[in-house]
XYZ file of C-alpha atoms in Angstrom:
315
model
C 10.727 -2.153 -0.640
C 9.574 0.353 1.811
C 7.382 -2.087 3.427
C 10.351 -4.043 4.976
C 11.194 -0.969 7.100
C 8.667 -1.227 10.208
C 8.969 2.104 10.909
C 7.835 3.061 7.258
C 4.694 1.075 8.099
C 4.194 2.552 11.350
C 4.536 5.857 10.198
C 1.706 4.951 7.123
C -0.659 3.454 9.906
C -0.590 6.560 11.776
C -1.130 8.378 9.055
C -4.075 6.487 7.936
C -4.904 5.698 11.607
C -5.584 9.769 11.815
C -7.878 9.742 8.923
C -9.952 7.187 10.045
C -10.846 8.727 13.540
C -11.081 11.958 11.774
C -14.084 10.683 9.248
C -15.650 9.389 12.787
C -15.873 12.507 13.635
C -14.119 12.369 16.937
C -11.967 15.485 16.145
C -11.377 17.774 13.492
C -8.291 19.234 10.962
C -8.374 22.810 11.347
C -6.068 25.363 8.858
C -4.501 28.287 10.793
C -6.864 30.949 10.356
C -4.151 33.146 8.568
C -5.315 31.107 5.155
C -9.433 31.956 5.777
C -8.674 35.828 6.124
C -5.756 36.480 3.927
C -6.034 37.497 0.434
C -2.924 36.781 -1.121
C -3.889 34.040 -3.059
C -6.281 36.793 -5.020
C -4.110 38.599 -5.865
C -1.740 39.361 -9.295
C -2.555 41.100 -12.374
C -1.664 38.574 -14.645
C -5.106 35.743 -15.238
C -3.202 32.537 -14.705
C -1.047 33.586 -11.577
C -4.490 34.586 -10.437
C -6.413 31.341 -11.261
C -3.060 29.199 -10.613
C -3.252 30.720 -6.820
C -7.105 30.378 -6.570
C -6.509 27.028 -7.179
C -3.672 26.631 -4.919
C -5.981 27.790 -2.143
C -8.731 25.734 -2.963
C -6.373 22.560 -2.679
C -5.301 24.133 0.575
C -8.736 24.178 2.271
C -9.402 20.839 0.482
C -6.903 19.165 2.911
C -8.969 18.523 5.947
C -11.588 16.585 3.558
C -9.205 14.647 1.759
C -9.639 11.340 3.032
C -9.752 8.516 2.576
C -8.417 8.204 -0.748
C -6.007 11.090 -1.548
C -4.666 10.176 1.520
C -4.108 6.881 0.510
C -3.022 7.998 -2.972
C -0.341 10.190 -1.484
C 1.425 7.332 0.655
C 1.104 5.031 -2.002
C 2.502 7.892 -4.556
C 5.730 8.386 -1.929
C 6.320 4.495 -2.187
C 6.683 4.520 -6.028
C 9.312 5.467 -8.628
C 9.641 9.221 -9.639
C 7.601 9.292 -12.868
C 4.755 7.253 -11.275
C 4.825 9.763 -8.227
C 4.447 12.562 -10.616
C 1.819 10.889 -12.680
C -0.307 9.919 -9.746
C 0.165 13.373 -8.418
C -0.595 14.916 -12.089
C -4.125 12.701 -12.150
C -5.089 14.049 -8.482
C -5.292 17.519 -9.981
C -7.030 17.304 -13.139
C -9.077 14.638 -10.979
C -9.768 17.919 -8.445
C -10.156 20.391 -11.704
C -12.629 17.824 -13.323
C -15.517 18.941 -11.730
C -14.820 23.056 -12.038
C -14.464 21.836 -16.394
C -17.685 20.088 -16.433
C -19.608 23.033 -14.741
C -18.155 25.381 -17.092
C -18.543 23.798 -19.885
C -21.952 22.085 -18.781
C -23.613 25.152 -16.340
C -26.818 23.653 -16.619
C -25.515 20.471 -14.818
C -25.659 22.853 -11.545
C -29.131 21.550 -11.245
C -28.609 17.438 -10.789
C -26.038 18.423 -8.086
C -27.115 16.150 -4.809
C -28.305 18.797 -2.298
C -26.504 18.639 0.902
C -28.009 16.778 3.861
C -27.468 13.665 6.349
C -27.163 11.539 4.014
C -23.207 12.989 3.635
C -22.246 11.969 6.938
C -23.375 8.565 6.505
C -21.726 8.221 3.368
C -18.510 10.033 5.231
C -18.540 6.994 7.354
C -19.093 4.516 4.338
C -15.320 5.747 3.577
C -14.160 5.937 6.577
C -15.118 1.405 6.946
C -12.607 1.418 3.502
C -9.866 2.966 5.538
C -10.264 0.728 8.412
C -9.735 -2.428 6.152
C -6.601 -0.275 4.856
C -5.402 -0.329 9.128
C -6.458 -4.197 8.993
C -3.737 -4.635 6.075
C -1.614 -3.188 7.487
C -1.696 -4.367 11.055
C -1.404 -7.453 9.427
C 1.894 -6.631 7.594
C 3.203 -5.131 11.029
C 2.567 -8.898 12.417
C 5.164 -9.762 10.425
C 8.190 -7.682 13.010
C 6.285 -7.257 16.151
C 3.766 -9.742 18.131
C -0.234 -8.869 19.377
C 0.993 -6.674 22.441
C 2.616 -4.731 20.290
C -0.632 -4.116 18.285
C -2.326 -3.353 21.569
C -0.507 -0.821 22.740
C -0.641 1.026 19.452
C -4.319 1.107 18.951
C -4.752 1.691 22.405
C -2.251 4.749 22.360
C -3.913 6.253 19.499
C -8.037 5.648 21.660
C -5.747 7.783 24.216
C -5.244 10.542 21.324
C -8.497 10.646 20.055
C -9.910 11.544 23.531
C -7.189 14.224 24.440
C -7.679 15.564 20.913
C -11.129 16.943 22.804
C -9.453 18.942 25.480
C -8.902 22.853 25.182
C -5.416 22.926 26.276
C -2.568 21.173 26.110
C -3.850 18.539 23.211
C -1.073 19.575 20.650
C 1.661 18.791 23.431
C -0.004 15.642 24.728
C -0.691 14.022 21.200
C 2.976 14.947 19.738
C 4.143 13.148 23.516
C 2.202 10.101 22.756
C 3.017 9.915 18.569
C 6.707 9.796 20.043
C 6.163 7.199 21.772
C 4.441 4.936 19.062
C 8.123 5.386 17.509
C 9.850 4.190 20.921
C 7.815 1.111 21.236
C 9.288 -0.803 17.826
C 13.569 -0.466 19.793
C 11.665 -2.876 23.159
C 12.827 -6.034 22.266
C 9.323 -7.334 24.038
C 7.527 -6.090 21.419
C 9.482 -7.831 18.491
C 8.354 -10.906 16.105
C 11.241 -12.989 15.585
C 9.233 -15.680 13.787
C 10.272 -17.262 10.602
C 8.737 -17.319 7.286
C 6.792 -20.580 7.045
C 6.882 -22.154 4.189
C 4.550 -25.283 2.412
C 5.535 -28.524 2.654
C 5.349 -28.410 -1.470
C 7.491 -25.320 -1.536
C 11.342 -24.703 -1.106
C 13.067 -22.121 0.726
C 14.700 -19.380 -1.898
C 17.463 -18.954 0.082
C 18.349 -22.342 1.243
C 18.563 -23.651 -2.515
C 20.598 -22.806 -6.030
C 18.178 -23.029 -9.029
C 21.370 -23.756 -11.217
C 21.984 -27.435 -9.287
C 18.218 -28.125 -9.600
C 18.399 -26.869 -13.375
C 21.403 -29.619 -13.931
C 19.306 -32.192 -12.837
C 17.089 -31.465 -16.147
C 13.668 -30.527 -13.674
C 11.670 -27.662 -14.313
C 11.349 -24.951 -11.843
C 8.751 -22.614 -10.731
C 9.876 -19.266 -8.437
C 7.469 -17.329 -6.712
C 8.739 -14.317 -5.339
C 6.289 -12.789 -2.881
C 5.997 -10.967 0.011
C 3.371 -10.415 2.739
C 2.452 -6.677 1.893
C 2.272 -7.456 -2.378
C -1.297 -7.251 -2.582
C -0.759 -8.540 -6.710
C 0.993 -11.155 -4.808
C -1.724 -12.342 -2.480
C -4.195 -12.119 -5.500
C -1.891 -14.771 -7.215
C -1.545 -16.988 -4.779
C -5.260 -17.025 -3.961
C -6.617 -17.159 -7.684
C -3.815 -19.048 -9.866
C -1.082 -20.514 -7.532
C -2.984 -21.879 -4.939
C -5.768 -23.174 -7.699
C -6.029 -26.572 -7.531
C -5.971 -26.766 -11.498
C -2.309 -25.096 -11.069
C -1.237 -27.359 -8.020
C -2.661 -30.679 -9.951
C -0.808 -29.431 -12.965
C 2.764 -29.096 -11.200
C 2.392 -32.562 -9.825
C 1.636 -34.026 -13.133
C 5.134 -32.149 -14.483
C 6.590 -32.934 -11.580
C 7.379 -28.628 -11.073
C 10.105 -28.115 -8.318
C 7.976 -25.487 -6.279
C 10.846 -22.726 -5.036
C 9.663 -19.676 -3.014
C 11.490 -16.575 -2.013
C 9.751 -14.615 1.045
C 10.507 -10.299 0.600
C 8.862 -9.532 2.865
C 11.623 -9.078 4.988
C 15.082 -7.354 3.540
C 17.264 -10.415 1.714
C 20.667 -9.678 -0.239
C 19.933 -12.498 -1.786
C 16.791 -11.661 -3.099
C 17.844 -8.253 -4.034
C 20.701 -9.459 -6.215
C 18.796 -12.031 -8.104
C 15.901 -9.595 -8.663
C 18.974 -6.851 -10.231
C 19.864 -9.526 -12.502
C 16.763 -9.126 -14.552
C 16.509 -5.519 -14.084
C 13.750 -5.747 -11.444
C 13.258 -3.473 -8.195
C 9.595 -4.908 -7.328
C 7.385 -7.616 -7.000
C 5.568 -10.339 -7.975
C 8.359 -11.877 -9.789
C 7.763 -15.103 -11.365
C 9.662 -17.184 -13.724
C 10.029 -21.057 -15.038
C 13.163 -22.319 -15.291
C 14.379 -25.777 -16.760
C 17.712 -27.146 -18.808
C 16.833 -25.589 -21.880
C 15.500 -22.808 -20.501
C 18.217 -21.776 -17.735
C 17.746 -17.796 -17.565
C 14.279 -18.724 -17.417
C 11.069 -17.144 -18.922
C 9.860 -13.970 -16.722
C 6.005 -13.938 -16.167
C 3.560 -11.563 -15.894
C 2.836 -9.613 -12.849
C -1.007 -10.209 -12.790
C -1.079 -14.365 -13.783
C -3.378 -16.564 -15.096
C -3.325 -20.175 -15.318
C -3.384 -20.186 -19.177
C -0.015 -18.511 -18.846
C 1.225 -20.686 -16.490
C 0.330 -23.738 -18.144
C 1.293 -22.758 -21.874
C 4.891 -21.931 -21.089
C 5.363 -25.204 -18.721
C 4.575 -27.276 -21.731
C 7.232 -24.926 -23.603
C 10.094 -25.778 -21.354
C 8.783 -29.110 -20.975
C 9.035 -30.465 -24.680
């Protein structure tokens, strides 16, 4: 749901954006020297305060390296629901105390440790290709509230940073300046999408039907509801939806096709979804006379699923 806010998105594509020119190379994170020379984090009597703050550092100077993925992994984790934001948090640090375990209980491992060279930075910039097609996404999902100019200005803001980032003075002032900006662009009304969804000729619009008055009529209905920044929903549509063993099959049962777009906010939507105890998406479900709460999917499909229970609520 946070991906129908535009600013949400923004604010994830700068973060992202940062990342990315950062693994280029074209300017660097750099702690306050206060955390190199002080040596609080040594100190305590007591072992695990000790190691516990050791630790704490080490996470600390880790920051600068982290992307691309634990900087992916954390705006993903703040997008989630409180026990998966824990658990995902939970993973990155026995994921970060993995390799300290294996040395210490495996020291003679030290030895097949890749030796530091060139071959880092090219691999540095093998990650930083994964983050771009991250900033593709989600320029793509931005699409969906403002037009190209828009998308100009943005990228074109942030080449702006990336050279002031170089100068000796004033670069803190200048960038914070410019990253206002990027959130004063989205209120210009030149810069907004008003497009509607657009919708298959085979599909109906969610909100411009009631599934109960096609139920009556004894026909069997299929709702897909998607949205343009559901990744599990795109891999749907490409690989079991949009199959043409799936689109033959709904022609042969003569499946009423009914689509609801989220990727915008919708009462509707969020209503119907509450119903059945459901905050996210994909949602799918078949629907027919006998069937008229309908039989909930799984997320991830497959056309074996799809067909099996349309033969159910077809008999």
């Amino acid at each position: 749901m946070h991906f129908q806010e535009p600013y949400f998105i923004i604010f994830i594509l700068i973060v992202i954006t940062m990342f990315f020119i950062n693994t280029l190379g074209l300017f660097e994170i750099y702690l306050p020297k206060f955390f190199y020379t002080s040596n609080i984090f040594g100190m305590g009597s007591n072992f695990f305060s000790k190691n516990f703050f050791n630790g704490f550092f080490a996470t600390l100077l880790a920051t600068p390296c982290s992307a691309p993925y634990i900087g992916t992994a954390v705006t993903v984790a703040f997008t989630q629901s409180i026990p998966i934001l824990l658990l995902i948090f939970l993973f990155m640090g026995i994921g970060m105390s993995i390799p300290y375990l294996i040395i210490i209980f495996f020291p003679q491992f030290i030895s097949y440790l890749p030796k530091s060279g060139r071959w880092t930075l090219y691999f540095k910039y093998f990650l930083s290709m994964l983050l771009f097609l991250t900033i593709l996404w989600l320029t793509n999902i931005l699409l969906g509230y403002y037009n190209f100019l828009f998308v100009i200005f943005f990228f074109s803001i942030f080449l702006i940073i990336s050279l002031i980032l170089k100068l000796k003075f004033y670069h803190t002032s200048l960038t914070l300046i410019l990253l206002s900006v990027l959130f004063i662009l989205p209120s210009i009304d030149n810069f907004k999408n008003n497009k509607n969804s657009s919708f298959d000729n085979e599909w109906q619009d969610f909100s411009e039907v009631e599934i109960s008055q096609i139920i009556d009529d004894n026909k069997i209905i299929f709702l897909d509801i998607t949205a343009d920044w559901c990744i599990t929903c795109q891999f749907n549509k490409v690989n079991v939806i949009n199959s043409k063993e799936i689109r033959n099959f709904f022609k042969k049962n003569n499946v009423i096709l009914v689509k609801a777009d989220w990727t915008k906010p919708n009462s509707k939507i969020d209503l119907f979804l509450k119903k059945y105890n459901k905050f996210g998406i994909p949602f799918n479900a078949i629907y027919s006379k006998q069937y008229p709460k309908g039989i909930i999917l799984s997320e991830i499909l497959t056309q074996k699923e799809i067909i099996k229970n349309i033969e159910i609520v077809n008999q």
